[in-house]
Tab-separated table of C-alpha atoms and ligand atoms in Angstrom:
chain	number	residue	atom	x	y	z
A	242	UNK	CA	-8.606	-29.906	-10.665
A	243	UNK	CA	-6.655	-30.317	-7.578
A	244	UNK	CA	-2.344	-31.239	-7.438
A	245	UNK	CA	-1.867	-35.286	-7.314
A	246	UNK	CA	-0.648	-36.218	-3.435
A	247	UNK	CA	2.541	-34.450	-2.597
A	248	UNK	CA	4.714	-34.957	0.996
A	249	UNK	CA	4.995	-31.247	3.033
A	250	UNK	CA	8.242	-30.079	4.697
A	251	UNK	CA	7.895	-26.329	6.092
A	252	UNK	CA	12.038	-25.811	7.431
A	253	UNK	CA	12.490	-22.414	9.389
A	254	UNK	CA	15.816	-21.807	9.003
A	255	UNK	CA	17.694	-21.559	5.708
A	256	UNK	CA	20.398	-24.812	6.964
A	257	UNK	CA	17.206	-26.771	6.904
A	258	UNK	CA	15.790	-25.998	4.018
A	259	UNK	CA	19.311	-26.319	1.945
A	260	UNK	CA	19.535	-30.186	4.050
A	261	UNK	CA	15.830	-30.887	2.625
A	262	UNK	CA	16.984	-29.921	-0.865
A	263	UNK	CA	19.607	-31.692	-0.934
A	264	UNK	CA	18.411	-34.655	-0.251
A	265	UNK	CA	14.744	-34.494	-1.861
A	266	UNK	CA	15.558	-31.186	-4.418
A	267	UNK	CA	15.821	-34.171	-7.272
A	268	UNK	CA	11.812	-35.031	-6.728
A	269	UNK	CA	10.527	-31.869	-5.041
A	270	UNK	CA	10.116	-28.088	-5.542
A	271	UNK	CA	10.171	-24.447	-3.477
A	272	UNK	CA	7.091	-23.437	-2.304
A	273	UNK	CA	7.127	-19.712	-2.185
A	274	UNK	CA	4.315	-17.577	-2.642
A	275	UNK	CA	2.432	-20.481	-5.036
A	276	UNK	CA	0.700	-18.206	-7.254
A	277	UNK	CA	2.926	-19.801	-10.201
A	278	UNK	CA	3.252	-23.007	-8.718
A	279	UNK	CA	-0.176	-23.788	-7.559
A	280	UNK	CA	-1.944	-23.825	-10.706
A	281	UNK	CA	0.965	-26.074	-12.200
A	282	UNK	CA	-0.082	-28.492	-9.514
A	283	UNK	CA	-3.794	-27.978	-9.944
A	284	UNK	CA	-3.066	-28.461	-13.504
A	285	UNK	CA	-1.049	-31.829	-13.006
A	286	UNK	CA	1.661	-29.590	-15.152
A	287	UNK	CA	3.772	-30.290	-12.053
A	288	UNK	CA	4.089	-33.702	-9.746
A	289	UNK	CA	6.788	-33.088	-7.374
A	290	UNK	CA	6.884	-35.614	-4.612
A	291	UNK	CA	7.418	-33.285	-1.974
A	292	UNK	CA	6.944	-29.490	-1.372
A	293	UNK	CA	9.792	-27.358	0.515
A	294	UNK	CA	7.690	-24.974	1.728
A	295	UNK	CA	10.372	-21.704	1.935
A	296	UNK	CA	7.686	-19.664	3.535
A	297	UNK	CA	8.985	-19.825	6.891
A	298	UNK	CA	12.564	-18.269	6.404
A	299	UNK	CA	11.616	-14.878	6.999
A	300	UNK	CA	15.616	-13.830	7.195
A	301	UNK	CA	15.153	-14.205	3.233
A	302	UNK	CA	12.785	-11.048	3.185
A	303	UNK	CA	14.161	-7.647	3.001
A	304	UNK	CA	15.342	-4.729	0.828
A	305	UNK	CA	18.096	-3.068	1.736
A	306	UNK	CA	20.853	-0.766	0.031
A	307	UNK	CA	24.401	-1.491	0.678
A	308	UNK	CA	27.521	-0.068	-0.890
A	309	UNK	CA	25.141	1.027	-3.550
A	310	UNK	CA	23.842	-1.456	-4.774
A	311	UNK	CA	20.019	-3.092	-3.847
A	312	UNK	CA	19.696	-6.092	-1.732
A	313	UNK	CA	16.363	-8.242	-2.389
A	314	UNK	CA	15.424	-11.297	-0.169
A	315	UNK	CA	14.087	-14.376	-2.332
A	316	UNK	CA	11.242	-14.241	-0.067
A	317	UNK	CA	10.585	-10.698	-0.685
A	318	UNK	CA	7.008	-10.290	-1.484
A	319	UNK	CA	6.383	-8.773	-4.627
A	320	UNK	CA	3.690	-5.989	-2.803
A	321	UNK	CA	7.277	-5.094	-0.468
A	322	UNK	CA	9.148	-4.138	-3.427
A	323	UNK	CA	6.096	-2.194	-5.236
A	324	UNK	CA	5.497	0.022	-2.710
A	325	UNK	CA	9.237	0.300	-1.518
A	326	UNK	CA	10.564	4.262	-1.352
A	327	UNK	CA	14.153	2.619	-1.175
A	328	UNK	CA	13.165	1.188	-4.353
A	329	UNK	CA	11.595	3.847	-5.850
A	330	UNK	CA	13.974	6.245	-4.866
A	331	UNK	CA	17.173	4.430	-6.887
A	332	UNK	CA	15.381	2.186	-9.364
A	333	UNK	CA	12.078	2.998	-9.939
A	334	UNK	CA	12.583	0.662	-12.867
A	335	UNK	CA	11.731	-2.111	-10.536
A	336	UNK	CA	8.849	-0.038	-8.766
A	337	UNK	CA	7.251	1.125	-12.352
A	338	UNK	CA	7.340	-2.674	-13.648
A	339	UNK	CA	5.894	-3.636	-10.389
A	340	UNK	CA	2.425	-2.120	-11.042
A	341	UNK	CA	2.135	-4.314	-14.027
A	342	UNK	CA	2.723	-7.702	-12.492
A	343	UNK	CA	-1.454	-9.624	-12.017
A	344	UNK	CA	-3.188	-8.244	-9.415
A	345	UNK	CA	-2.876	-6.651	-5.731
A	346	UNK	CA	-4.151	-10.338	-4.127
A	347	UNK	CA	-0.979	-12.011	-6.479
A	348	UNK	CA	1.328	-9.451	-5.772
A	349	UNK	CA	0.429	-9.714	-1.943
A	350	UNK	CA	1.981	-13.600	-1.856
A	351	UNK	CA	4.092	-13.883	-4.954
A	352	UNK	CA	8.242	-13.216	-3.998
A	353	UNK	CA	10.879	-11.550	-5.949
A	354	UNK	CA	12.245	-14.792	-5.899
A	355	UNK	CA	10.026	-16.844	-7.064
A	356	UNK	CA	9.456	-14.401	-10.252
A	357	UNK	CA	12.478	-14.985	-11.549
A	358	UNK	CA	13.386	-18.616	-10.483
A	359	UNK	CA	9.877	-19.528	-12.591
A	360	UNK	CA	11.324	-17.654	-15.235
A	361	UNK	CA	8.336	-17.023	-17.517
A	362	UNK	CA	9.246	-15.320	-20.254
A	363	UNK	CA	6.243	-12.844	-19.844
A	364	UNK	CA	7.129	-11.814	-16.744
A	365	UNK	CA	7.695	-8.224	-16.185
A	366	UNK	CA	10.719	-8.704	-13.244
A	367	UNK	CA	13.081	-11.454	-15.411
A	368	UNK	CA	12.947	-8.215	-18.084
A	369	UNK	CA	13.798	-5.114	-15.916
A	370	UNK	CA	16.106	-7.650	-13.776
A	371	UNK	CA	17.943	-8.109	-17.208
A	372	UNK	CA	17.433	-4.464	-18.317
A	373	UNK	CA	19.298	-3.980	-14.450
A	374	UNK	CA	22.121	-6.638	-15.020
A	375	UNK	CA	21.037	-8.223	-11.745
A	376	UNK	CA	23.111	-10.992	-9.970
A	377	UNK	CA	21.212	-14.171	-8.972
A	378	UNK	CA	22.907	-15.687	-5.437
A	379	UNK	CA	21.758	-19.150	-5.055
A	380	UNK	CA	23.194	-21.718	-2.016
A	381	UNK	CA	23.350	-25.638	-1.409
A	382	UNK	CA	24.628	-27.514	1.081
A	383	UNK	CA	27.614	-27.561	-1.784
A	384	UNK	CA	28.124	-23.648	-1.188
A	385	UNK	CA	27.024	-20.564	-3.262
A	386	UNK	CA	27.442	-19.123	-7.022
A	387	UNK	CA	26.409	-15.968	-8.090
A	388	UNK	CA	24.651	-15.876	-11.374
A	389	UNK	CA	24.049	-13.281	-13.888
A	390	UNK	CA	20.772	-12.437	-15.590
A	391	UNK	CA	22.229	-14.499	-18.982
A	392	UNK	CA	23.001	-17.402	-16.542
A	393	UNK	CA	19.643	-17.366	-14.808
A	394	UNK	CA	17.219	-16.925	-17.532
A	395	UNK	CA	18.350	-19.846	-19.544
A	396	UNK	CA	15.269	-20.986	-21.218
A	397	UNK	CA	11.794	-20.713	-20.930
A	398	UNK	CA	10.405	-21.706	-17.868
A	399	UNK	CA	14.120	-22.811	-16.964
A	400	UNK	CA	15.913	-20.942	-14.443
A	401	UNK	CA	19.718	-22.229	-14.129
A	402	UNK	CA	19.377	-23.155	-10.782
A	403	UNK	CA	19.877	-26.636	-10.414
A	404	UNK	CA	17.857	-29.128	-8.099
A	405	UNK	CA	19.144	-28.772	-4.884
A	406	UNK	CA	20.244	-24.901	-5.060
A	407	UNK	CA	17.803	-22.447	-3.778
A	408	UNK	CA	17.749	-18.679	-5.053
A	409	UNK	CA	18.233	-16.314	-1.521
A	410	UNK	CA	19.124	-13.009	-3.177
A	411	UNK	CA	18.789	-10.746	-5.568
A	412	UNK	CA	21.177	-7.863	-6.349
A	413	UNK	CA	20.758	-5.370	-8.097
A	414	UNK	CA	23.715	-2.605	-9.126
A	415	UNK	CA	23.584	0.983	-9.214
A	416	UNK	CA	21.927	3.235	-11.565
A	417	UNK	CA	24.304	5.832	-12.481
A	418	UNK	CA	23.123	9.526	-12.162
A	419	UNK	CA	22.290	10.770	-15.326
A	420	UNK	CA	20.079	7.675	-16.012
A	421	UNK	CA	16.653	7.358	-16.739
A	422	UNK	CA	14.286	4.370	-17.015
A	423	UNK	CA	10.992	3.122	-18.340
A	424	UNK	CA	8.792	0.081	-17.871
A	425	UNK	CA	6.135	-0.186	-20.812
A	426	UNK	CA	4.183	-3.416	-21.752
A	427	UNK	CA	1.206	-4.236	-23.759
A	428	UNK	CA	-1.709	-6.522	-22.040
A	429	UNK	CA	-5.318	-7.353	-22.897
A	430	UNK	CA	-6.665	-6.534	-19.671
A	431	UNK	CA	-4.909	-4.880	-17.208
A	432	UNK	CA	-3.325	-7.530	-14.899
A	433	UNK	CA	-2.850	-10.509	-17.575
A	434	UNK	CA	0.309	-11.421	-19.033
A	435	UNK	CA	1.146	-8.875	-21.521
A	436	UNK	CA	1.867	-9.720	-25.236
A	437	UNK	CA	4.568	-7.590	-25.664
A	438	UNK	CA	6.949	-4.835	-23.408
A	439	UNK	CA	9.988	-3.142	-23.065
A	440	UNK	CA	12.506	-1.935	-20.254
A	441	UNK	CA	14.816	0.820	-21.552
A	442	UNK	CA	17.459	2.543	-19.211
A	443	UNK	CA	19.286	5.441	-21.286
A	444	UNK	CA	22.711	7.180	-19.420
A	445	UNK	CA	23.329	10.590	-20.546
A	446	UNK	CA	26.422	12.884	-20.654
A	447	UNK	CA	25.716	16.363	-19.323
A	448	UNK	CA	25.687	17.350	-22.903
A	449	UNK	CA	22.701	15.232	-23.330
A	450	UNK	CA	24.312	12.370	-25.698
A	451	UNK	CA	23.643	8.833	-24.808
A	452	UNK	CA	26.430	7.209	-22.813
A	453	UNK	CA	25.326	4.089	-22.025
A	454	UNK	CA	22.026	2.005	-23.065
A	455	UNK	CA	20.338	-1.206	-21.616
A	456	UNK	CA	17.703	-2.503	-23.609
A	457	UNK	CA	15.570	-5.750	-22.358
A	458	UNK	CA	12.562	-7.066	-24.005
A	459	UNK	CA	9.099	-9.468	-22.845
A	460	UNK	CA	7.736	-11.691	-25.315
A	461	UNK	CA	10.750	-11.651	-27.598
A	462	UNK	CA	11.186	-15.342	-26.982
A	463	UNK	CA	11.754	-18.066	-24.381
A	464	UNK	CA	14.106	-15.349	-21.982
A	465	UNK	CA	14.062	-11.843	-21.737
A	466	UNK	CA	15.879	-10.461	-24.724
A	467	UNK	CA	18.982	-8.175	-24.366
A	468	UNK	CA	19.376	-6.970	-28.043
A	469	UNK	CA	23.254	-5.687	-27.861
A	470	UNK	CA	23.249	-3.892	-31.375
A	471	UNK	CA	20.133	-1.811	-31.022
A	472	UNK	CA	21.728	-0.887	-27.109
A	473	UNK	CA	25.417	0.197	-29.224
A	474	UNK	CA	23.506	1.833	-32.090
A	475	UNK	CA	22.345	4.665	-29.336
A	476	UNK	CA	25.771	4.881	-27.751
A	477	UNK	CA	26.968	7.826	-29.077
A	478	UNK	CA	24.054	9.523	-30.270
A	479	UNK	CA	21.265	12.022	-28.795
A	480	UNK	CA	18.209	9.641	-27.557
A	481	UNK	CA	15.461	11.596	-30.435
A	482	UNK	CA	13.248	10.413	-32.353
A	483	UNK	CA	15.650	9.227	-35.204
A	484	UNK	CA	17.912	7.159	-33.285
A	485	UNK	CA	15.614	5.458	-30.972
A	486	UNK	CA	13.257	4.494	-34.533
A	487	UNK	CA	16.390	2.978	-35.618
A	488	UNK	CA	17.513	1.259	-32.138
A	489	UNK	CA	14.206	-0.174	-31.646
A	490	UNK	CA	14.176	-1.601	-34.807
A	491	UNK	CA	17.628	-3.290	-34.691
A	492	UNK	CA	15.957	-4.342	-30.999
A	493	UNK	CA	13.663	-6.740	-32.672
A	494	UNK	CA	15.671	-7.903	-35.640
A	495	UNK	CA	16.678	-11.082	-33.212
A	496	UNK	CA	13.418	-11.255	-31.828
A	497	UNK	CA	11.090	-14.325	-32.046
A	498	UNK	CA	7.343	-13.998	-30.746
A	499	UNK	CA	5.124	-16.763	-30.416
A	500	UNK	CA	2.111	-16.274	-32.297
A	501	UNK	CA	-1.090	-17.779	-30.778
A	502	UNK	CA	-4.810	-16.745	-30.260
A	503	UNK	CA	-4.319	-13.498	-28.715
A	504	UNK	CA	-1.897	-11.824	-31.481
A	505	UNK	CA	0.222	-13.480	-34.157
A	506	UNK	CA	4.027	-13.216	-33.882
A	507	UNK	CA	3.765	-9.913	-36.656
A	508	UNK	CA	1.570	-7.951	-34.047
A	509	UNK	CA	3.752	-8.895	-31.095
A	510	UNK	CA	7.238	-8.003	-33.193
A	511	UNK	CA	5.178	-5.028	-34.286
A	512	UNK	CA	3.925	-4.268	-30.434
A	513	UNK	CA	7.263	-5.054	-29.073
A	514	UNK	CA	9.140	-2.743	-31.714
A	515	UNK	CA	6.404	0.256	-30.736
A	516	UNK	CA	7.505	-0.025	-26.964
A	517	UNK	CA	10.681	-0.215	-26.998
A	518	UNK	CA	10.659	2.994	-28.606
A	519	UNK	CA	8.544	4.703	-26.597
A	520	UNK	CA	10.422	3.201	-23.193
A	521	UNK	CA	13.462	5.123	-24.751
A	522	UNK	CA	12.261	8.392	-25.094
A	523	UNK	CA	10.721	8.018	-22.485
A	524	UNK	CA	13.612	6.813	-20.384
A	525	UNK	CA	15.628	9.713	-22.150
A	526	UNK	CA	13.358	12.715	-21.058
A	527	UNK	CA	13.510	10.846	-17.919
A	528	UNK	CA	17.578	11.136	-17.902
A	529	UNK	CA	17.242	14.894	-18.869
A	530	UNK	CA	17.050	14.562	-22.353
A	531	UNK	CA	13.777	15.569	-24.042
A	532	UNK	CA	12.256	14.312	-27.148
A	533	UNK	CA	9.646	12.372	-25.914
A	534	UNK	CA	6.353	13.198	-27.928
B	83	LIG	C1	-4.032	-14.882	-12.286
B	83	LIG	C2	-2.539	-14.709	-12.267
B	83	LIG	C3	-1.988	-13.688	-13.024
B	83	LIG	C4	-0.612	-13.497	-13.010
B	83	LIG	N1	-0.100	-12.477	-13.774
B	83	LIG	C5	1.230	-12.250	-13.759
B	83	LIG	C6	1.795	-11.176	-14.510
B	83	LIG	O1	1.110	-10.390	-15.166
B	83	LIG	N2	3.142	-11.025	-14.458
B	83	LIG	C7	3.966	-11.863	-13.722
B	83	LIG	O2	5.176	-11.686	-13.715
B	83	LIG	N3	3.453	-12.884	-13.010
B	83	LIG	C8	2.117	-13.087	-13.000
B	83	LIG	N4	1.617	-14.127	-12.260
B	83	LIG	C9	2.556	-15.024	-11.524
B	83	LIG	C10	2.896	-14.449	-10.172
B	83	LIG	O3	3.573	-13.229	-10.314
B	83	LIG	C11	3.764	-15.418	-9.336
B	83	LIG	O4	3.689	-14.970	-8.034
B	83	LIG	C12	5.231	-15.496	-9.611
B	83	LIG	O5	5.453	-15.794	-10.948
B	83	LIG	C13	5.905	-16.603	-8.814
B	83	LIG	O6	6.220	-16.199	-7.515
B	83	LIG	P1	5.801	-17.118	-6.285
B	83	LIG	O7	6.520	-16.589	-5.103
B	83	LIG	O8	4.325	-17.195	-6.202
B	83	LIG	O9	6.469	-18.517	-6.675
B	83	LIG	P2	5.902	-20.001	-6.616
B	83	LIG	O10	4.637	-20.118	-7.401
B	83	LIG	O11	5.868	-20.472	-5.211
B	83	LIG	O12	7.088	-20.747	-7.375
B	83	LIG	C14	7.323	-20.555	-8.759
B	83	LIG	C15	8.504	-21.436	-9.187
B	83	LIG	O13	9.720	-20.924	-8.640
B	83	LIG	C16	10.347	-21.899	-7.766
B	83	LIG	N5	10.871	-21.114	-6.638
B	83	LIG	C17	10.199	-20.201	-5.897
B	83	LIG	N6	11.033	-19.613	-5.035
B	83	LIG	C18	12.261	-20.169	-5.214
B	83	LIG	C19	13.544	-19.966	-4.620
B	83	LIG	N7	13.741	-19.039	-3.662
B	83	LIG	N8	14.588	-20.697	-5.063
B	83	LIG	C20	14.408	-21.630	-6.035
B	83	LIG	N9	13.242	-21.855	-6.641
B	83	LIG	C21	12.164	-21.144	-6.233
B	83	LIG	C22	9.232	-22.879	-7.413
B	83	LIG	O14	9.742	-24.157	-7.084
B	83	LIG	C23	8.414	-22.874	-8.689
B	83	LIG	O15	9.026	-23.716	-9.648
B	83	LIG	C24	0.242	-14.344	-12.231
B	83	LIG	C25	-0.309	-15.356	-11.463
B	83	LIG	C26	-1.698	-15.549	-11.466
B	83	LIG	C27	-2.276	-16.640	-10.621
């Protein structure tokens, strides 16, 4: 099918494109990289009257580190950030999840930004964003607000950005030394949205007990899922065998799969149970630790 007649507006600078939203954000949407947004069109899912084509505001692409902490341009391509040694360096989190997101040709034009402002529950970067407690700056014409990853991923499909507010930046803190990370999910074929995954991040003490734990799950329900009690339940504790069993299954005592053709909401709860304990051992040996078998 092809998209139902839509007006074009390209703006190259970032005043522009806030005026534009402003006054046709109520009836239009961002263009970004369009591999999310295209097929809604083709599908007639979407019928926005007008398409702000963000494409040209190159100033919103870039990764930089500053006062610790990661700097991502909305218009960061998602191929930038895979192959990033900045990235991979201080939160390979990001790069591991990376290599999971569709293919090279998708990951060539989708953004950063546009991952997370379609907020698809599947999605491997709203989960390791959460997992990260990323902050979410959006701007209007009416100024900026800073979201967190609760505040952004409000639904599914339903970023908490409203009409005429674009998303610019993405920040993401520091990892504390003494931290390791792990990026698992669970797909049909490689490439295609995955049933079921995990992001763990586990902080050790030098004497190897867990200090601090960040838990975030895909295809628990409409958002990613941050499942406080199974995080606590390691606080305290060496990251083995026993104690992640038990986190993992506190981790998907609030969860709520959607069942349809490709696995019922059992084998997803099952799945997503299975990976979130392996992402903790595995994020565990990766913090020094070492009962990953
Ligand atoms: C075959 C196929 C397989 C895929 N598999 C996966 C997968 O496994 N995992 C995965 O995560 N994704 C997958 N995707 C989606 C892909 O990663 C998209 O690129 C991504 O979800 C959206 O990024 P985009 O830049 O293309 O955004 P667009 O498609 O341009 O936009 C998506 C939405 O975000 C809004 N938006 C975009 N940028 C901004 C902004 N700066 N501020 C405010 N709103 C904005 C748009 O208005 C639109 O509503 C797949 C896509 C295809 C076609």
């Amino acid at each position: 099918m092809k998209p139902p007649p839509f007006d074009y507006e390209a703006p190259t600078s970032l005043d522009e494109a806030l005026a534009l939203l402003a006054e046709r954000g109520a009836d239009g949407k961002v263009l970004a990289g369009g591999q999310s947004l295209v097929p809604l069109l083709n599908f007639r899912l979407a019928r926005p009257e007008v398409l702000i084509d963000v494409n040209g505001l190159q100033e919103l692409s870039y990764l930089r580190r500053e006062e610790g902490a990661l700097r991502i341009g909305a218009l960061t391509r998602h191929a930038a950030l895979e192959h990033s040694r900045l990235a991979a360096s201080y939160w390979p989190l990001l790069t591991e999840a990376m290599g999971w997101v569709a293919h090279p040709q998708i990951r060539n034009r989708g953004t950063v930004g546009g991952s997370c402002a379609h907020a698809d529950p599947a999605a491997e970067l709203p989960v390791v964003m959460t997992a990260l407690d990323a902050r979410f700056k959006v701007r209007s014409t009416r100024g900026e607000r800073v979201l967190s990853a609760g505040e952004m991923f409000v639904g599914q499909l339903e970023p908490g950005i409203e009409a005429d507010e674009l998303l610019v930046e993405i920040e993401v803190p520091p990892v504390p030394a003494g931290t390791g990370t792990a990026f698992l999910e669970f797909a049909r074929r490689h490439g295609d949205f995955a049933l079921g995954g995990a992001a763990a991040m586990v902080e050790l003490d030098p004497e190897g007990i867990c200090r601090r734990a960040a838990i975030s799950l895909l295809g628990a329900g409409p958002t990613p899922l941050r499942p406080g009690d199974a995080e606590a339940a390691l606080v305290g504790a060496p990251v083995d065998q026993a104690s992640v069993a038990e986190a993992a299954r506190l981790a998907v005592r609030d969860a709520g799969p959607t069942g349809d053709l490709h696995g019922s909401a059992e084998y997803r709860r099952d799945l997503i149970e299975t990976l979130t304990r392996r992402a903790l051992l595995a994020a565990g040996e990766r913090a020094g630790g070492g009962d990953a078998r």
